[in-house]
PDB file of C-alpha atoms in Angstrom:
ATOM      1  CA  MET A  11      31.985 118.290  96.103  1.00 68.00           C
ATOM      2  CA  MET A  12      32.668 115.166  94.447  1.00 80.00           C
ATOM      3  CA  THR A  13      29.907 113.427  92.453  1.00 93.00           C
ATOM      4  CA  ASP A  14      31.273 109.995  92.025  1.00 97.00           C
ATOM      5  CA  PRO A  15      33.680 108.896  94.379  1.00 97.00           C
ATOM      6  CA  ILE A  16      34.328 105.344  92.941  1.00 98.00           C
ATOM      7  CA  ALA A  17      35.519 106.840  89.677  1.00 98.00           C
ATOM      8  CA  ASP A  18      37.984 109.350  91.677  1.00 98.00           C
ATOM      9  CA  MET A  19      39.433 106.402  93.310  1.00 98.00           C
ATOM     10  CA  LEU A  20      39.627 104.392  89.949  1.00 98.00           C
ATOM     11  CA  THR A  21      41.288 107.332  88.238  1.00 98.00           C
ATOM     12  CA  ARG A  22      43.733 108.058  91.265  1.00 98.00           C
ATOM     13  CA  ILE A  23      44.859 104.317  90.962  1.00 98.00           C
ATOM     14  CA  ARG A  24      45.337 104.892  87.124  1.00 98.00           C
ATOM     15  CA  ASN A  25      47.417 108.073  87.687  1.00 98.00           C
ATOM     16  CA  GLY A  26      49.358 106.440  90.485  1.00 98.00           C
ATOM     17  CA  GLN A  27      50.361 103.464  88.430  1.00 97.00           C
ATOM     18  CA  ARG A  28      51.085 105.654  85.151  1.00 97.00           C
ATOM     19  CA  ALA A  29      53.520 107.795  87.334  1.00 97.00           C
ATOM     20  CA  ARG A  30      55.142 104.877  88.638  1.00 97.00           C
ATOM     21  CA  HIS A  31      54.149 105.338  92.370  1.00 98.00           C
ATOM     22  CA  ALA A  32      54.523 102.648  94.821  1.00 98.00           C
ATOM     23  CA  GLU A  33      50.951 103.807  96.698  1.00 98.00           C
ATOM     24  CA  ALA A  34      48.003 105.841  96.029  1.00 98.00           C
ATOM     25  CA  SER A  35      46.177 107.626  98.416  1.00 98.00           C
ATOM     26  CA  ILE A  36      42.568 107.963  98.346  1.00 98.00           C
ATOM     27  CA  PRO A  37      39.572 109.699 100.704  1.00 97.00           C
ATOM     28  CA  CYS A  38      38.428 106.842 102.641  1.00 97.00           C
ATOM     29  CA  SER A  39      34.645 105.351 102.532  1.00 97.00           C
ATOM     30  CA  ARG A  40      33.417 101.574 103.423  1.00 97.00           C
ATOM     31  CA  LEU A  41      32.593 101.085  99.622  1.00 98.00           C
ATOM     32  CA  LYS A  42      36.029 102.096  98.733  1.00 98.00           C
ATOM     33  CA  VAL A  43      37.772  99.830 101.270  1.00 98.00           C
ATOM     34  CA  ALA A  44      35.618  96.954  99.925  1.00 99.00           C
ATOM     35  CA  VAL A  45      36.381  97.599  96.165  1.00 99.00           C
ATOM     36  CA  ALA A  46      40.022  97.809  97.063  1.00 99.00           C
ATOM     37  CA  ARG A  47      40.101  94.629  98.910  1.00 99.00           C
ATOM     38  CA  VAL A  48      38.328  93.042  96.025  1.00 99.00           C
ATOM     39  CA  MET A  49      41.221  94.144  94.050  1.00 98.00           C
ATOM     40  CA  GLU A  50      43.897  93.183  96.300  1.00 98.00           C
ATOM     41  CA  ALA A  51      42.335  89.572  96.663  1.00 98.00           C
ATOM     42  CA  GLN A  52      42.525  89.299  92.765  1.00 98.00           C
ATOM     43  CA  GLY A  53      46.093  90.455  92.494  1.00 97.00           C
ATOM     44  CA  TYR A  54      45.700  93.833  91.258  1.00 98.00           C
ATOM     45  CA  LEU A  55      46.860  95.605  94.468  1.00 98.00           C
ATOM     46  CA  SER A  56      49.518  95.032  96.682  1.00 97.00           C
ATOM     47  CA  GLY A  57      48.401  96.151  99.849  1.00 96.00           C
ATOM     48  CA  VAL A  58      45.167  97.985 101.473  1.00 98.00           C
ATOM     49  CA  ARG A  59      45.278  99.916 104.378  1.00 98.00           C
ATOM     50  CA  VAL A  60      43.108 102.644 106.287  1.00 98.00           C
ATOM     51  CA  GLU A  61      45.133 105.371 108.084  1.00 96.00           C
ATOM     52  CA  GLU A  62      42.805 107.578 110.327  1.00 95.00           C
ATOM     53  CA  GLU A  63      43.970 111.231 110.802  1.00 90.00           C
ATOM     54  CA  GLY A  64      41.849 112.558 113.383  1.00 87.00           C
ATOM     55  CA  ALA A  65      38.167 112.931 111.555  1.00 88.00           C
ATOM     56  CA  LYS A  66      39.475 111.877 108.381  1.00 93.00           C
ATOM     57  CA  ALA A  67      40.229 108.823 106.987  1.00 97.00           C
ATOM     58  CA  THR A  68      42.653 108.260 104.058  1.00 98.00           C
ATOM     59  CA  LEU A  69      42.457 104.715 102.240  1.00 98.00           C
ATOM     60  CA  THR A  70      46.011 103.930 101.009  1.00 98.00           C
ATOM     61  CA  VAL A  71      46.550 101.299  98.485  1.00 99.00           C
ATOM     62  CA  GLY A  72      49.933  99.466  97.198  1.00 98.00           C
ATOM     63  CA  LEU A  73      50.441  99.522  93.593  1.00 98.00           C
ATOM     64  CA  ARG A  74      51.627  96.235  91.789  1.00 97.00           C
ATOM     65  CA  TYR A  75      53.947  96.123  88.754  1.00 97.00           C
ATOM     66  CA  ARG A  76      54.854  93.086  86.773  1.00 96.00           C
ATOM     67  CA  THR A  77      58.467  91.978  86.683  1.00 96.00           C
ATOM     68  CA  ASP A  78      59.142  93.796  83.252  1.00 96.00           C
ATOM     69  CA  GLY A  79      58.136  96.953  85.096  1.00 92.00           C
ATOM     70  CA  ARG A  80      54.565  97.202  83.434  1.00 95.00           C
ATOM     71  CA  GLU A  81      51.374  97.928  85.330  1.00 95.00           C
ATOM     72  CA  MET A  82      49.288  95.317  86.645  1.00 96.00           C
ATOM     73  CA  ILE A  83      46.429  96.928  85.880  1.00 97.00           C
ATOM     74  CA  ASP A  84      46.067  97.347  81.835  1.00 97.00           C
ATOM     75  CA  GLY A  85      42.624  99.054  82.420  1.00 97.00           C
ATOM     76  CA  LEU A  86      40.060 100.371  84.641  1.00 97.00           C
ATOM     77  CA  ARG A  87      36.404 101.558  83.499  1.00 98.00           C
ATOM     78  CA  ARG A  88      33.357 102.813  85.567  1.00 98.00           C
ATOM     79  CA  ILE A  89      30.310 101.025  84.526  1.00 98.00           C
ATOM     80  CA  SER A  90      27.339 102.024  86.972  1.00 98.00           C
ATOM     81  CA  LYS A  91      27.662 106.058  87.451  1.00 96.00           C
ATOM     82  CA  PRO A  92      25.258 108.334  89.560  1.00 96.00           C
ATOM     83  CA  SER A  93      23.652 109.305  86.315  1.00 96.00           C
ATOM     84  CA  ARG A  94      22.806 106.029  85.210  1.00 98.00           C
ATOM     85  CA  ARG A  95      22.761 103.192  87.288  1.00 98.00           C
ATOM     86  CA  VAL A  96      23.616  99.549  85.834  1.00 98.00           C
ATOM     87  CA  TYR A  97      21.996  96.733  87.750  1.00 99.00           C
ATOM     88  CA  VAL A  98      21.886  92.812  86.488  1.00 98.00           C
ATOM     89  CA  ASP A  99      20.785  89.585  87.606  1.00 98.00           C
ATOM     90  CA  ALA A 100      23.167  86.602  88.203  1.00 96.00           C
ATOM     91  CA  GLU A 101      22.187  85.190  84.580  1.00 96.00           C
ATOM     92  CA  GLU A 102      23.175  88.574  82.904  1.00 96.00           C
ATOM     93  CA  ILE A 103      26.521  89.277  84.729  1.00 97.00           C
ATOM     94  CA  PRO A 104      28.956  89.982  81.878  1.00 95.00           C
ATOM     95  CA  LYS A 105      32.601  88.345  81.405  1.00 96.00           C
ATOM     96  CA  VAL A 106      35.236  90.904  81.179  1.00 97.00           C
ATOM     97  CA  ARG A 107      37.748  90.570  78.514  1.00 97.00           C
ATOM     98  CA  ASN A 108      36.486  86.799  77.884  1.00 95.00           C
ATOM     99  CA  GLY A 109      37.149  86.030  81.668  1.00 93.00           C
ATOM    100  CA  LEU A 110      40.604  87.671  81.583  1.00 96.00           C
ATOM    101  CA  GLY A 111      39.495  90.701  83.577  1.00 98.00           C
ATOM    102  CA  ILE A 112      36.994  91.123  86.343  1.00 98.00           C
ATOM    103  CA  ALA A 113      33.894  93.191  87.224  1.00 98.00           C
ATOM    104  CA  ILE A 114      32.987  94.557  90.680  1.00 99.00           C
ATOM    105  CA  LEU A 115      29.752  94.240  91.978  1.00 98.00           C
ATOM    106  CA  SER A 116      27.787  95.398  94.923  1.00 98.00           C
ATOM    107  CA  THR A 117      25.369  92.808  95.925  1.00 98.00           C
ATOM    108  CA  SER A 118      23.118  92.105  98.760  1.00 97.00           C
ATOM    109  CA  SER A 119      25.778  89.739  99.903  1.00 97.00           C
ATOM    110  CA  GLY A 120      28.439  92.689 100.005  1.00 98.00           C
ATOM    111  CA  VAL A 121      30.705  93.576  97.372  1.00 99.00           C
ATOM    112  CA  MET A 122      32.416  90.840  95.084  1.00 98.00           C
ATOM    113  CA  THR A 123      33.537  90.019  91.792  1.00 98.00           C
ATOM    114  CA  ASP A 124      31.610  88.662  88.806  1.00 98.00           C
ATOM    115  CA  HIS A 125      32.878  85.249  89.215  1.00 97.00           C
ATOM    116  CA  ASP A 126      31.803  85.160  93.011  1.00 98.00           C
ATOM    117  CA  ALA A 127      28.399  86.654  92.060  1.00 98.00           C
ATOM    118  CA  ARG A 128      27.765  84.034  89.476  1.00 98.00           C
ATOM    119  CA  ALA A 129      28.736  81.270  91.919  1.00 98.00           C
ATOM    120  CA  LYS A 130      26.427  82.625  94.667  1.00 98.00           C
ATOM    121  CA  ASN A 131      23.665  83.303  92.330  1.00 98.00           C
ATOM    122  CA  VAL A 132      23.208  86.769  93.031  1.00 98.00           C
ATOM    123  CA  GLY A 133      22.847  89.919  90.971  1.00 98.00           C
ATOM    124  CA  GLY A 134      23.763  93.619  91.801  1.00 98.00           C
ATOM    125  CA  GLU A 135      24.952  96.657  90.818  1.00 98.00           C
ATOM    126  CA  ILE A 136      28.034  96.771  88.367  1.00 99.00           C
ATOM    127  CA  LEU A 137      30.429  99.103  90.010  1.00 98.00           C
ATOM    128  CA  CYS A 138      33.647  98.808  87.323  1.00 98.00           C
ATOM    129  CA  GLU A 139      35.794  96.392  85.264  1.00 98.00           C
ATOM    130  CA  VAL A 140      39.443  95.774  85.973  1.00 98.00           C
ATOM    131  CA  TRP A 141      41.617  93.941  83.447  1.00 97.00           C
TER     132      TRP A 141
END
């Protein structure tokens, strides 16, 4: 049994990029799809699709690379973990790499970036940071 599915998702994306794969396959859940769509909207992933095979669904994400061949994602870090949840108010949302990266939050208004959460003045659980 997997104890932290979001950390597993981030690891699969990181490993796929290091191995220069075009896409990565991840076991699907609604939260993972929401996180992947935020990463796609911010330009870190090239595509997100859900493939259903019987009772199991698989999330397939397209990995992006820069024109010089380097990975688009320089780093991924899980912040809130099952053993230690991290919640913040709207005023306490940290900037990632002085604004060069994003934090992905799960809020009462859905999954969004730190910038969107500050604009909507909502806090929530910091799921991960991407830069």
